[in-house]
PDB file of C-alpha atoms (C1' of nucleotides) in Angstrom:
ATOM      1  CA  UNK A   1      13.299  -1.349  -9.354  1.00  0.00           C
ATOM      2  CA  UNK A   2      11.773  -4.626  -9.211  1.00  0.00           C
ATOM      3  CA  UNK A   3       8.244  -5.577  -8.313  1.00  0.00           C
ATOM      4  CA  UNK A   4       9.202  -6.767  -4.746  1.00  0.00           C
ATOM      5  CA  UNK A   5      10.990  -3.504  -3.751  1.00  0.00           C
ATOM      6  CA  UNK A   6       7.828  -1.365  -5.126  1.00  0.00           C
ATOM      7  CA  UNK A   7       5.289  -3.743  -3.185  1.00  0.00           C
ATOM      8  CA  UNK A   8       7.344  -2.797   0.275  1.00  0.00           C
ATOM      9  CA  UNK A   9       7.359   0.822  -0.623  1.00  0.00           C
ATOM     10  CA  UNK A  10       3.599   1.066  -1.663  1.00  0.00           C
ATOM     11  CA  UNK A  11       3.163  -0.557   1.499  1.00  0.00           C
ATOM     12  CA  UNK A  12       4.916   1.944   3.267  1.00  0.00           C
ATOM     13  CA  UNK A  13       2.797   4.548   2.084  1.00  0.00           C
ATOM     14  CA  UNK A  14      -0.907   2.639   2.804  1.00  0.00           C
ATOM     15  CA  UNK A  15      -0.780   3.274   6.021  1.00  0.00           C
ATOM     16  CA  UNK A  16      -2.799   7.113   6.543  1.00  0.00           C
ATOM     17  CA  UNK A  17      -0.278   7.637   9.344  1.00  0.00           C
ATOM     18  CA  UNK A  18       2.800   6.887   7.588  1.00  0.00           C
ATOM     19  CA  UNK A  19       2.238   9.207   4.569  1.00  0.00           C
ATOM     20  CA  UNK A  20       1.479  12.306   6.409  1.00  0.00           C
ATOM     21  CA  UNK A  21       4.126  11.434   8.029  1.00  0.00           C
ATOM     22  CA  UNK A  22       6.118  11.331   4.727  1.00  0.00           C
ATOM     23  CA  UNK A  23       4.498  14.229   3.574  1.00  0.00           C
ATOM     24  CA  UNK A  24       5.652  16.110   6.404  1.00  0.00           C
ATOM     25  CA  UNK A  25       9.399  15.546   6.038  1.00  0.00           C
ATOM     26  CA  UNK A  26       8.963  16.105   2.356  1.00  0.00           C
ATOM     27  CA  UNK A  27       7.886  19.323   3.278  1.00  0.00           C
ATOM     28  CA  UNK A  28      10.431  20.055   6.185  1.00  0.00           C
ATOM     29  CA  UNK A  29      13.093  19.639   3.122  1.00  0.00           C
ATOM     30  CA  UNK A  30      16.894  18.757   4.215  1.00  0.00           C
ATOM     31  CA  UNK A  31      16.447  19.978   7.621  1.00  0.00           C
ATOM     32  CA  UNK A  32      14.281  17.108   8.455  1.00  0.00           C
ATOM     33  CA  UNK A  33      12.607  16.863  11.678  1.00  0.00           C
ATOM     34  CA  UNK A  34      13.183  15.216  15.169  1.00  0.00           C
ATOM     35  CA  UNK A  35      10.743  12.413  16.442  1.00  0.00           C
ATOM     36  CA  UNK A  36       9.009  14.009  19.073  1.00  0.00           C
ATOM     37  CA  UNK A  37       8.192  16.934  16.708  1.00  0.00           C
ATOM     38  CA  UNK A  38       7.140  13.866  14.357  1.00  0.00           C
ATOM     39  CA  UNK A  39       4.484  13.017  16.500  1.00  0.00           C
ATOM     40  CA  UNK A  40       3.510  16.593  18.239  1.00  0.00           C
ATOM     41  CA  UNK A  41       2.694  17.506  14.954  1.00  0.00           C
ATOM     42  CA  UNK A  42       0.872  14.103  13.607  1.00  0.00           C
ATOM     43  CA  UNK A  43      -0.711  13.819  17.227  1.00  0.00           C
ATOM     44  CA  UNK A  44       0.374  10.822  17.782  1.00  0.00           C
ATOM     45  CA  UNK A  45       1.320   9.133  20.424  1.00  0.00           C
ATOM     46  CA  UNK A  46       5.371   8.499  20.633  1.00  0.00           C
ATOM     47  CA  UNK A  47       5.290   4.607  20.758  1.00  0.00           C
ATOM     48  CA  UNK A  48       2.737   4.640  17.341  1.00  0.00           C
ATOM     49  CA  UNK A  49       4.798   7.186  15.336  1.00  0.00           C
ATOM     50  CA  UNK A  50       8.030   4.916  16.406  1.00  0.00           C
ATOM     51  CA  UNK A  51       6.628   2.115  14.475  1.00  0.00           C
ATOM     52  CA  UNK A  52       5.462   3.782  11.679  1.00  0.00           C
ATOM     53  CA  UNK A  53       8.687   5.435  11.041  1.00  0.00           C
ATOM     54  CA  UNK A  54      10.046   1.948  11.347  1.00  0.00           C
ATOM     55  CA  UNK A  55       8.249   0.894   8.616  1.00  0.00           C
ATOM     56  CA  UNK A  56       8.890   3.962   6.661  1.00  0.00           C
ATOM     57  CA  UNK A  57      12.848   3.781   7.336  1.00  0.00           C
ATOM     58  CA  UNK A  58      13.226   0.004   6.912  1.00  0.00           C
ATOM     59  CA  UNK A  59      12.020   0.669   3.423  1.00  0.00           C
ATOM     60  CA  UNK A  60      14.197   3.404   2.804  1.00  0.00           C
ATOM     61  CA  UNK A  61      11.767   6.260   2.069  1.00  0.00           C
ATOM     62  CA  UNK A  62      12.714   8.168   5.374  1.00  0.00           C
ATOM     63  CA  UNK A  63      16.505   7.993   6.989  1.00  0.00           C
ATOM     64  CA  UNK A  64      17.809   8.585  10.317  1.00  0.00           C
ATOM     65  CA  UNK A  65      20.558  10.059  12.042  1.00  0.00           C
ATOM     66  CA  UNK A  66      21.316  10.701  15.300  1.00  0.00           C
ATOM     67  CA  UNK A  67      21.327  14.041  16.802  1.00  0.00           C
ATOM     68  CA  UNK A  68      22.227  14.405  20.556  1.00  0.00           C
ATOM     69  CA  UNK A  69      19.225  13.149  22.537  1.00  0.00           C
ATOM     70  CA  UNK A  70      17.116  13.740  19.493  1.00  0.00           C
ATOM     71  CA  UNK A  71      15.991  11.454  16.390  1.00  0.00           C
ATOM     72  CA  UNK A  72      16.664  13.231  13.175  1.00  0.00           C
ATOM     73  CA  UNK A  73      14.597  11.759  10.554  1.00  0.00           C
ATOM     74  CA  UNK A  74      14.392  12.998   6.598  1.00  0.00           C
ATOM     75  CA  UNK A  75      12.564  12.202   3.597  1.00  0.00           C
ATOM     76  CA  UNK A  76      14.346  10.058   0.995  1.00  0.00           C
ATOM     77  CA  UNK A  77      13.460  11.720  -2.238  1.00  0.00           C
ATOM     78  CA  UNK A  78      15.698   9.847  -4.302  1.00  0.00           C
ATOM     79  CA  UNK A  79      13.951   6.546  -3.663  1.00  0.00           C
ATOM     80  CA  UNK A  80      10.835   8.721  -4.490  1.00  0.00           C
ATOM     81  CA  UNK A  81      12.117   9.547  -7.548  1.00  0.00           C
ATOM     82  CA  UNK A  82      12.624   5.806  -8.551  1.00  0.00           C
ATOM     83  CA  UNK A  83       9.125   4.824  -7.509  1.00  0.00           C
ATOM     84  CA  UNK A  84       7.808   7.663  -9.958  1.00  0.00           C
ATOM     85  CA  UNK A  85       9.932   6.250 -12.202  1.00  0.00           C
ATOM     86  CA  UNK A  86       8.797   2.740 -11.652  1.00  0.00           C
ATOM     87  CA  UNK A  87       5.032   3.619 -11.923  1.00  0.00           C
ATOM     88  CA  UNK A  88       5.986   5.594 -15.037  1.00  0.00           C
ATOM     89  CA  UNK A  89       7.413   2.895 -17.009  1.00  0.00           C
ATOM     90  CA  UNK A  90       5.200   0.342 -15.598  1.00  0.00           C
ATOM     91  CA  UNK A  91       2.156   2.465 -16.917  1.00  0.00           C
ATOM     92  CA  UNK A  92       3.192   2.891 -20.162  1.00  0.00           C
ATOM     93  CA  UNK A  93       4.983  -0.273 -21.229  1.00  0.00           C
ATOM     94  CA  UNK A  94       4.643  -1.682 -24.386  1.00  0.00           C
ATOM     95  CA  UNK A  95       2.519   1.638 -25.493  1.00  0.00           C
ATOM     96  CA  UNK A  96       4.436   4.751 -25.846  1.00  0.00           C
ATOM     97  CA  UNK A  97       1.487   6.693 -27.122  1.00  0.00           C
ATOM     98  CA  UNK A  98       0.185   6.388 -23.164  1.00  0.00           C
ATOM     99  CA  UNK A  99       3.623   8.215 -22.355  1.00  0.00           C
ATOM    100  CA  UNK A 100       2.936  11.337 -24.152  1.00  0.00           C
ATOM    101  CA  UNK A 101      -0.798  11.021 -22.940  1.00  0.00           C
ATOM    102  CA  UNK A 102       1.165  11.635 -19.749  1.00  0.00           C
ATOM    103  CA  UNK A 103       3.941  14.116 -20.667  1.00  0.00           C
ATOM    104  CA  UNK A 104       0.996  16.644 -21.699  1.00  0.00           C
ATOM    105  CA  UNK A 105      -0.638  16.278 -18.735  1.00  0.00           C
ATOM    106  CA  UNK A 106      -0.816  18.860 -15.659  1.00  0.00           C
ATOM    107  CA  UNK A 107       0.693  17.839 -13.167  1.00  0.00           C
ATOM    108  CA  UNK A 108       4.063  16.688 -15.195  1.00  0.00           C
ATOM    109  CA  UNK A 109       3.596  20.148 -17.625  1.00  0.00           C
ATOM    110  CA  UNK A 110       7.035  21.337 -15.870  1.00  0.00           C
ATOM    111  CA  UNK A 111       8.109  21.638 -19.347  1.00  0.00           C
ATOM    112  CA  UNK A 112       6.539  23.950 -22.533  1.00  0.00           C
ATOM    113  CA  UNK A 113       3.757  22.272 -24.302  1.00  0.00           C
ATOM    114  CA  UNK A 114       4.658  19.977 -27.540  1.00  0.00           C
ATOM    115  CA  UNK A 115       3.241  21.629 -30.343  1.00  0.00           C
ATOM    116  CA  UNK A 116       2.131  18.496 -31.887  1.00  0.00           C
ATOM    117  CA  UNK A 117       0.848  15.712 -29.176  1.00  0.00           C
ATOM    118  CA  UNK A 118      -2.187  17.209 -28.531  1.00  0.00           C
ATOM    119  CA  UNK A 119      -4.505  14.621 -27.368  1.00  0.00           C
TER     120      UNK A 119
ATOM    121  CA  UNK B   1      -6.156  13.805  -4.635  1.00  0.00           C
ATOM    122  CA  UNK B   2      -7.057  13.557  -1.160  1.00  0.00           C
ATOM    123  CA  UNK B   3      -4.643  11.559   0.951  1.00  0.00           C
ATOM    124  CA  UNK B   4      -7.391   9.374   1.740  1.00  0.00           C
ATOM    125  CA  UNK B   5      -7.473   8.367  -1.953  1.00  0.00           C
ATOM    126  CA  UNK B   6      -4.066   7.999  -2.315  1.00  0.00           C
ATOM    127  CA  UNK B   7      -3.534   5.439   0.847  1.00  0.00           C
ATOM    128  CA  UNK B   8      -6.180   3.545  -0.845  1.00  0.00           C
ATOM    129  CA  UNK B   9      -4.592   3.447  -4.401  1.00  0.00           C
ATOM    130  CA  UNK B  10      -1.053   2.379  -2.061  1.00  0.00           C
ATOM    131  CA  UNK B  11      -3.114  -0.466  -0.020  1.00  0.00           C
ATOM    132  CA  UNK B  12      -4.101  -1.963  -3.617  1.00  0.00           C
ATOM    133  CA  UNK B  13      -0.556  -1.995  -5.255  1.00  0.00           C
ATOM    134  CA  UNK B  14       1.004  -3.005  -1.921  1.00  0.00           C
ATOM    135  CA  UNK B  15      -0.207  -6.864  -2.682  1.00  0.00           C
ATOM    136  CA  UNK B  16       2.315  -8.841  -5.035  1.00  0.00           C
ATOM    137  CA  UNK B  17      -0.714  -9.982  -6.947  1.00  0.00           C
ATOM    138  CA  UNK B  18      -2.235  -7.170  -7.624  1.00  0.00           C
ATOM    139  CA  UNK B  19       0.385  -5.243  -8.528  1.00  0.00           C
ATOM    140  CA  UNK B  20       1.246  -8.324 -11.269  1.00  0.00           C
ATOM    141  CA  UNK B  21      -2.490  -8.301 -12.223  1.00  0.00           C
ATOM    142  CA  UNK B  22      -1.957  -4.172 -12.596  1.00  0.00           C
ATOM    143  CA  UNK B  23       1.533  -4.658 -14.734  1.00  0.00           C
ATOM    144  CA  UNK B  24      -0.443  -7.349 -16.654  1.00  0.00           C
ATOM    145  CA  UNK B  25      -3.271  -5.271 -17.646  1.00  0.00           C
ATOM    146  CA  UNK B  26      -1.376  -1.941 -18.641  1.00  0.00           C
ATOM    147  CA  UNK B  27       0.569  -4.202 -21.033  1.00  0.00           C
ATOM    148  CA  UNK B  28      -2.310  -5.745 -22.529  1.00  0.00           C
ATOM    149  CA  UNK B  29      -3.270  -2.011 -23.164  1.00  0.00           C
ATOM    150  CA  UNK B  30      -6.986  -1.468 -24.401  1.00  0.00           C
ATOM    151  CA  UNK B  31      -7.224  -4.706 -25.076  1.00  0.00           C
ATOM    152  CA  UNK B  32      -7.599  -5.720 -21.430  1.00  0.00           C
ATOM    153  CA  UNK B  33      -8.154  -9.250 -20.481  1.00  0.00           C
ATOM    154  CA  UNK B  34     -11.021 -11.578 -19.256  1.00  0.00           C
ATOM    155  CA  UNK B  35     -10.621 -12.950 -15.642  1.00  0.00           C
ATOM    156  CA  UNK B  36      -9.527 -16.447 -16.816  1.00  0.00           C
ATOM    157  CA  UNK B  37      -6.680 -15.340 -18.712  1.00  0.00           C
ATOM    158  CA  UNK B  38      -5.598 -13.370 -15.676  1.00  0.00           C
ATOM    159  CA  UNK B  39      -5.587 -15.818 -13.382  1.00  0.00           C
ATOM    160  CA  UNK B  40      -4.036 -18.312 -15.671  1.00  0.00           C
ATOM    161  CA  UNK B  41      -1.539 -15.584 -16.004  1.00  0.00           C
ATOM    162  CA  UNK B  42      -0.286 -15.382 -12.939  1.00  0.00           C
ATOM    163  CA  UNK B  43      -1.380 -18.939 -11.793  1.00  0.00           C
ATOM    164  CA  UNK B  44      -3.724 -18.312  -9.126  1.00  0.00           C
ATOM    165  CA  UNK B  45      -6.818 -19.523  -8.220  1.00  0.00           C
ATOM    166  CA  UNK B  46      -9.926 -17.970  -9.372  1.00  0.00           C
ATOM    167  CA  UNK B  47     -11.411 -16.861  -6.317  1.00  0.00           C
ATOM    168  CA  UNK B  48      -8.391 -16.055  -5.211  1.00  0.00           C
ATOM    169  CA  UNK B  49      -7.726 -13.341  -8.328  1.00  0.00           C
ATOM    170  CA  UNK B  50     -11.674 -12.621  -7.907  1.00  0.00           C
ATOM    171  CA  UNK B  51     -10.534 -11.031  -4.405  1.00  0.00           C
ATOM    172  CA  UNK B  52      -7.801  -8.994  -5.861  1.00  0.00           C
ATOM    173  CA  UNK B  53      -9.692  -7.783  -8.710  1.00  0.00           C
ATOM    174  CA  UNK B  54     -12.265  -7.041  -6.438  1.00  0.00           C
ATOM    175  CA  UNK B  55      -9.858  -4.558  -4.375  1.00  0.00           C
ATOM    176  CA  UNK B  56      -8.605  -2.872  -7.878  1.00  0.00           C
ATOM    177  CA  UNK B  57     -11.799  -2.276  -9.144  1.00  0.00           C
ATOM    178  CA  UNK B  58     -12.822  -1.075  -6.014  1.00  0.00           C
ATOM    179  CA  UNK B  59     -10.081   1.426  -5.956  1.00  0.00           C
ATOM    180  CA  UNK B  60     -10.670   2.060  -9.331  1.00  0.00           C
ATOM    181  CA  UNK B  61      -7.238   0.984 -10.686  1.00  0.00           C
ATOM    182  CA  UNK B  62      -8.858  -1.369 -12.889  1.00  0.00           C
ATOM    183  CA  UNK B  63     -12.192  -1.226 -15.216  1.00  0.00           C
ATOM    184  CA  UNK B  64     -14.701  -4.241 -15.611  1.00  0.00           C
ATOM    185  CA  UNK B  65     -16.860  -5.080 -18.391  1.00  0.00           C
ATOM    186  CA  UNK B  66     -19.185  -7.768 -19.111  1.00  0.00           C
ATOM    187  CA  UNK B  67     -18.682  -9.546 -22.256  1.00  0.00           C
ATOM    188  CA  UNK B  68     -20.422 -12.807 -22.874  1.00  0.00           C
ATOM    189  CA  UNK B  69     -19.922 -14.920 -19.717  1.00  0.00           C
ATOM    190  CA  UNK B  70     -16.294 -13.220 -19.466  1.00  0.00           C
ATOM    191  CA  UNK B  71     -15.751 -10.429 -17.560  1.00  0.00           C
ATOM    192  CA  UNK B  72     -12.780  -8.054 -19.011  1.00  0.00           C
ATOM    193  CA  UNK B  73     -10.487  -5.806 -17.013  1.00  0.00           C
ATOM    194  CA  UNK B  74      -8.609  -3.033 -18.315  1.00  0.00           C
ATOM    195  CA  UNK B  75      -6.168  -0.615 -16.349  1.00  0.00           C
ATOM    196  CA  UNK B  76      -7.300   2.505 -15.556  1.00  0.00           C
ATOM    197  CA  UNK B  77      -4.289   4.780 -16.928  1.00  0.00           C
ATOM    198  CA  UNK B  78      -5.488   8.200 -16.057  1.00  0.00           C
ATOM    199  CA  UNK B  79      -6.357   6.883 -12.354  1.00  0.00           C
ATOM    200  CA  UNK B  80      -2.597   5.992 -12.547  1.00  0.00           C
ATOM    201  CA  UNK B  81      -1.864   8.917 -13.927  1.00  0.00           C
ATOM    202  CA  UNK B  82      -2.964  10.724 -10.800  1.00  0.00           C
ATOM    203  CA  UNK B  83      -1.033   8.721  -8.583  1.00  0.00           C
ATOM    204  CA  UNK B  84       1.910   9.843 -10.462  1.00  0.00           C
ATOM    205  CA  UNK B  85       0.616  13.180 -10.381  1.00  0.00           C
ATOM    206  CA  UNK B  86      -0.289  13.192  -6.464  1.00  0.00           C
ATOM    207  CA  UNK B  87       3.416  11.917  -5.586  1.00  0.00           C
ATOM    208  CA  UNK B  88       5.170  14.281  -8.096  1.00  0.00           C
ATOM    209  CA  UNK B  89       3.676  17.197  -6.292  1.00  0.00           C
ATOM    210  CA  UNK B  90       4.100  15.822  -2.888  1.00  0.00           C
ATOM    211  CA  UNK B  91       7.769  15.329  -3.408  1.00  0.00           C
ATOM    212  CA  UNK B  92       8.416  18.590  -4.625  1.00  0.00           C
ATOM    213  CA  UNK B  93       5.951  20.534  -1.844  1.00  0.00           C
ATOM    214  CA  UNK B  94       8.093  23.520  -0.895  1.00  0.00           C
ATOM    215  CA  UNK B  95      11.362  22.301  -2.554  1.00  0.00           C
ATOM    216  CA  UNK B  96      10.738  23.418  -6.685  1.00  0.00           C
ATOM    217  CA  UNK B  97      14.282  22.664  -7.011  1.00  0.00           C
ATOM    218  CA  UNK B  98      13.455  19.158  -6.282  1.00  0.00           C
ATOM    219  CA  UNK B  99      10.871  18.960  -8.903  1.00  0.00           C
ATOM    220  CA  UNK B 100      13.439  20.353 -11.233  1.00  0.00           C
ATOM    221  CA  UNK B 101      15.991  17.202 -10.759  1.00  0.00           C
ATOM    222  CA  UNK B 102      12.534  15.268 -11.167  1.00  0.00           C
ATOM    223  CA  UNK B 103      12.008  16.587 -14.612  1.00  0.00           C
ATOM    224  CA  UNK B 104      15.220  16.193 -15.722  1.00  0.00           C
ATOM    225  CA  UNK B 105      15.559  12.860 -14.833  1.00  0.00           C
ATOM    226  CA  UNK B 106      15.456   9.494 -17.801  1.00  0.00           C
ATOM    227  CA  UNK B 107      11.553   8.535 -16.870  1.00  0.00           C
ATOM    228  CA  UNK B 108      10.131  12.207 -17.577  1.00  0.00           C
ATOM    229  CA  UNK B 109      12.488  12.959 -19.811  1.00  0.00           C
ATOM    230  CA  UNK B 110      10.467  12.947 -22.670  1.00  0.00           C
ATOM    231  CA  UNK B 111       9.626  16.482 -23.166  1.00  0.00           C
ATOM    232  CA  UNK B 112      12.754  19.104 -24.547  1.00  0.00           C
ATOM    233  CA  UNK B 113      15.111  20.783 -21.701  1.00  0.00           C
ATOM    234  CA  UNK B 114      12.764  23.606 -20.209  1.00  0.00           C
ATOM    235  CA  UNK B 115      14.286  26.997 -20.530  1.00  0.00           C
ATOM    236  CA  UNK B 116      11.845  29.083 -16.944  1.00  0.00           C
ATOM    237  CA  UNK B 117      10.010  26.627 -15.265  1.00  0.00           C
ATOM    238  CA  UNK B 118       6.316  27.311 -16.252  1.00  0.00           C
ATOM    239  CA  UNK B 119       3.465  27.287 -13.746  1.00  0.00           C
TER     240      UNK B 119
ATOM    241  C1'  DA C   1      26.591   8.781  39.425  1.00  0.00           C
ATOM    242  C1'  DA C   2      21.999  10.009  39.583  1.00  0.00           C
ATOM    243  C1'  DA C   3      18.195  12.285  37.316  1.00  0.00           C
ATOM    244  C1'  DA C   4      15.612  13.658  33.482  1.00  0.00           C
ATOM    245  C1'  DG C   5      14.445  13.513  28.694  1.00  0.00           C
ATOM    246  C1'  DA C   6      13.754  11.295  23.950  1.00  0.00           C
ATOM    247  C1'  DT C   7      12.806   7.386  21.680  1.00  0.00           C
ATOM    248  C1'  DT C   8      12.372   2.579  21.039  1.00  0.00           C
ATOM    249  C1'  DT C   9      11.050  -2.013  22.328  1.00  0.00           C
ATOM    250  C1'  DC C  10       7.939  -5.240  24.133  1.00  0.00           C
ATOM    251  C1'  DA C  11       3.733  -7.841  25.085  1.00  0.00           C
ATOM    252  C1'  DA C  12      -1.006  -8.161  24.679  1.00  0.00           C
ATOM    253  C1'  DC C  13      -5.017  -7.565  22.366  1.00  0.00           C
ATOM    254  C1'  DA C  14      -8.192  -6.026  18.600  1.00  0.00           C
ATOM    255  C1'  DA C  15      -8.924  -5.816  13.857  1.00  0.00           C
ATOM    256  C1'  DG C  16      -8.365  -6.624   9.139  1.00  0.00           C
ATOM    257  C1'  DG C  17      -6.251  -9.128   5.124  1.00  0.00           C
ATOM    258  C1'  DC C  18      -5.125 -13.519   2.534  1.00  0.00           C
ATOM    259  C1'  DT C  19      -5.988 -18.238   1.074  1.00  0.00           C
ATOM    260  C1'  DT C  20      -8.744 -22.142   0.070  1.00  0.00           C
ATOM    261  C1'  DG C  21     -12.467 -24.861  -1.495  1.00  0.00           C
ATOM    262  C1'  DA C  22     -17.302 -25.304  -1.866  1.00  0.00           C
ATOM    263  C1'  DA C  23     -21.490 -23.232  -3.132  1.00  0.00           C
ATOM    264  C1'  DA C  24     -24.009 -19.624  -5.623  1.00  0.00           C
ATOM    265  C1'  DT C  25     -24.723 -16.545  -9.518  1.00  0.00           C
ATOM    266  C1'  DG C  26     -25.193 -15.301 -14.182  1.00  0.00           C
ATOM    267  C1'  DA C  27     -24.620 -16.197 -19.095  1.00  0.00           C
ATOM    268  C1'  DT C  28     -24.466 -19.116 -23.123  1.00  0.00           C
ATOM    269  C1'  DC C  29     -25.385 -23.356 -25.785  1.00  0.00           C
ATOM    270  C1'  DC C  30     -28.076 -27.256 -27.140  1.00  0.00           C
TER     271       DC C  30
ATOM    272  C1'  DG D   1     -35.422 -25.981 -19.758  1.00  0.00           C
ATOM    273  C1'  DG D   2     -31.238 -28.191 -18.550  1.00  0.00           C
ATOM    274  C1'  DA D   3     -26.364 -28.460 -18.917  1.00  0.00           C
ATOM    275  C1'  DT D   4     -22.160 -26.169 -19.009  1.00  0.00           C
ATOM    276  C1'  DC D   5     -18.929 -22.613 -18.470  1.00  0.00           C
ATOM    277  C1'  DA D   6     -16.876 -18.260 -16.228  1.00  0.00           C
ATOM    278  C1'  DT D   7     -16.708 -15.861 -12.317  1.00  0.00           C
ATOM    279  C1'  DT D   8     -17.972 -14.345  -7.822  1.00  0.00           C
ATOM    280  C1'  DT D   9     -19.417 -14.995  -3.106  1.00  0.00           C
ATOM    281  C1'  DC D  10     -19.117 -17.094   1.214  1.00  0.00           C
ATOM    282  C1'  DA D  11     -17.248 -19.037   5.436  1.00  0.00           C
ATOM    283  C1'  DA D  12     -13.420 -20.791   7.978  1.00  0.00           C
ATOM    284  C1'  DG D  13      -8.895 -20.579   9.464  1.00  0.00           C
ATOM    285  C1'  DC D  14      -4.595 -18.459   9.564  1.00  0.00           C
ATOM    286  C1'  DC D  15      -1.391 -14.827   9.550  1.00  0.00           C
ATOM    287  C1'  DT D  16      -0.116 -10.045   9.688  1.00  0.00           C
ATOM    288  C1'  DT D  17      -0.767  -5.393  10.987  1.00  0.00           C
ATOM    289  C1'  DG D  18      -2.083  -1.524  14.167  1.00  0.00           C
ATOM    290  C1'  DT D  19      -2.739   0.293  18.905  1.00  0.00           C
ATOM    291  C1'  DT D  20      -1.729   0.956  23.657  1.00  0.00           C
ATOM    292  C1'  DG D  21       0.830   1.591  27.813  1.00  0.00           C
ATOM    293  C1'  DA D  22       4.630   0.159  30.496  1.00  0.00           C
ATOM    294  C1'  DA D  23       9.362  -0.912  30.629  1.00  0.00           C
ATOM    295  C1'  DA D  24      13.919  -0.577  28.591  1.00  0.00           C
ATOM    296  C1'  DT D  25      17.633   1.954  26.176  1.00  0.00           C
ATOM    297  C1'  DC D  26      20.481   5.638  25.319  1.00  0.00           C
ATOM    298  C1'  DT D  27      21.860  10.478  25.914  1.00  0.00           C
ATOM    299  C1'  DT D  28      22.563  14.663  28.168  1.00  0.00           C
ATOM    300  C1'  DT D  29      22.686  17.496  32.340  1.00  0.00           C
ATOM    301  C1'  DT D  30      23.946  18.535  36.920  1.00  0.00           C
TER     302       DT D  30
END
DNA sequence: AAAAGATTTCAACAAGGCTTGAAATGATCC
DNA sequence: GGATCATTTCAAGCCTTGTTGAAATCTTTT
């Protein structure tokens, strides 16, 4: 990922609107959810959430797909995935010792403790 | 992390600049790097880095220190580490499968193939 | 084809962010 | 103390973003 694409995304996500909104689909999983649902649940009004999830969509965190009458909109978790991947590597270039710093810690302890990088 | 805090951590790495400045400073590692160096860095004006600065340290992305009549900045790791943290979880809210593919995948890779996913 | 529903688009305005250069601050050196 | 250097602050102007409500678009229903 280059610098330019993670600027847009991290932009995306600024906005307090737009990551609930994120959030939300993340949660809602494959199914996804419609627009109007979208913005019942953000209480929002229909117009606002429209151009947040234009923002969200046109940097490819959320997609779209039509469904009847209906908006269906769903997170992108792949892209996700890269920007975790991006911040990863950005965070610890040039010092792997920061890596394993992070491997060890909480939130990324999806794995059994190393016996020996004990910080 | 709130979602408060994490909108604000976004707004700071949404700005080309900052983001460089960020990238910059992790690479420098401990070290860090007086302002002047920065800006010469990524040729911009002093004020002009002054005002990015400004918004990282506010954030708390970045550290200052006073050192002669040079003020150093350092990167905040652990702050990043959070981030990382905050958008691991939120991508996998619901979904642990998700998290799974997360885990397995090059960036995170660094600690051995988990045999049960531990709490 | 008309009506109703879901969502987007548009225009207008308010508000905040970015850039620039000059001035101010704070620290060192002589 | 005065000069010099590094950095920040300030103010002005510009540009972009966010909000709102009304109108437009597109789809289904009857």
């Amino acid at each position: 990922m280059e610098t330019k694409a993670a600027t847009t995304l991290f932009e995306s996500l600024s906005s307090g609107w737009r990551l609930e909104a994120f959030r939300l689909l993340v949660r809602q999983g494959p199914e996804g959810m419609v627009a109007g649902d979208i913005a019942a649940a953000l209480d929002l009004p229909p117009s606002g959430l429209s151009f947040h999830l234009k923002a969200l969509s046109h940097a490819g965190l959320v997609t779209v797909e039509q469904e009847g009458r209906f908006q269906r909109y769903r997170a992108n978790l792949s892209l996700m995935r890269d920007l975790i991947a991006y911040l990863t590597e950005e965070c610890c270039a040039g010092h792997p010792e920061r890596c394993l710093d992070l491997a060890t810690a909480p939130p990324l302890a999806v794995c059994p403790p190393p016996e020996k990088t004990r910080a």
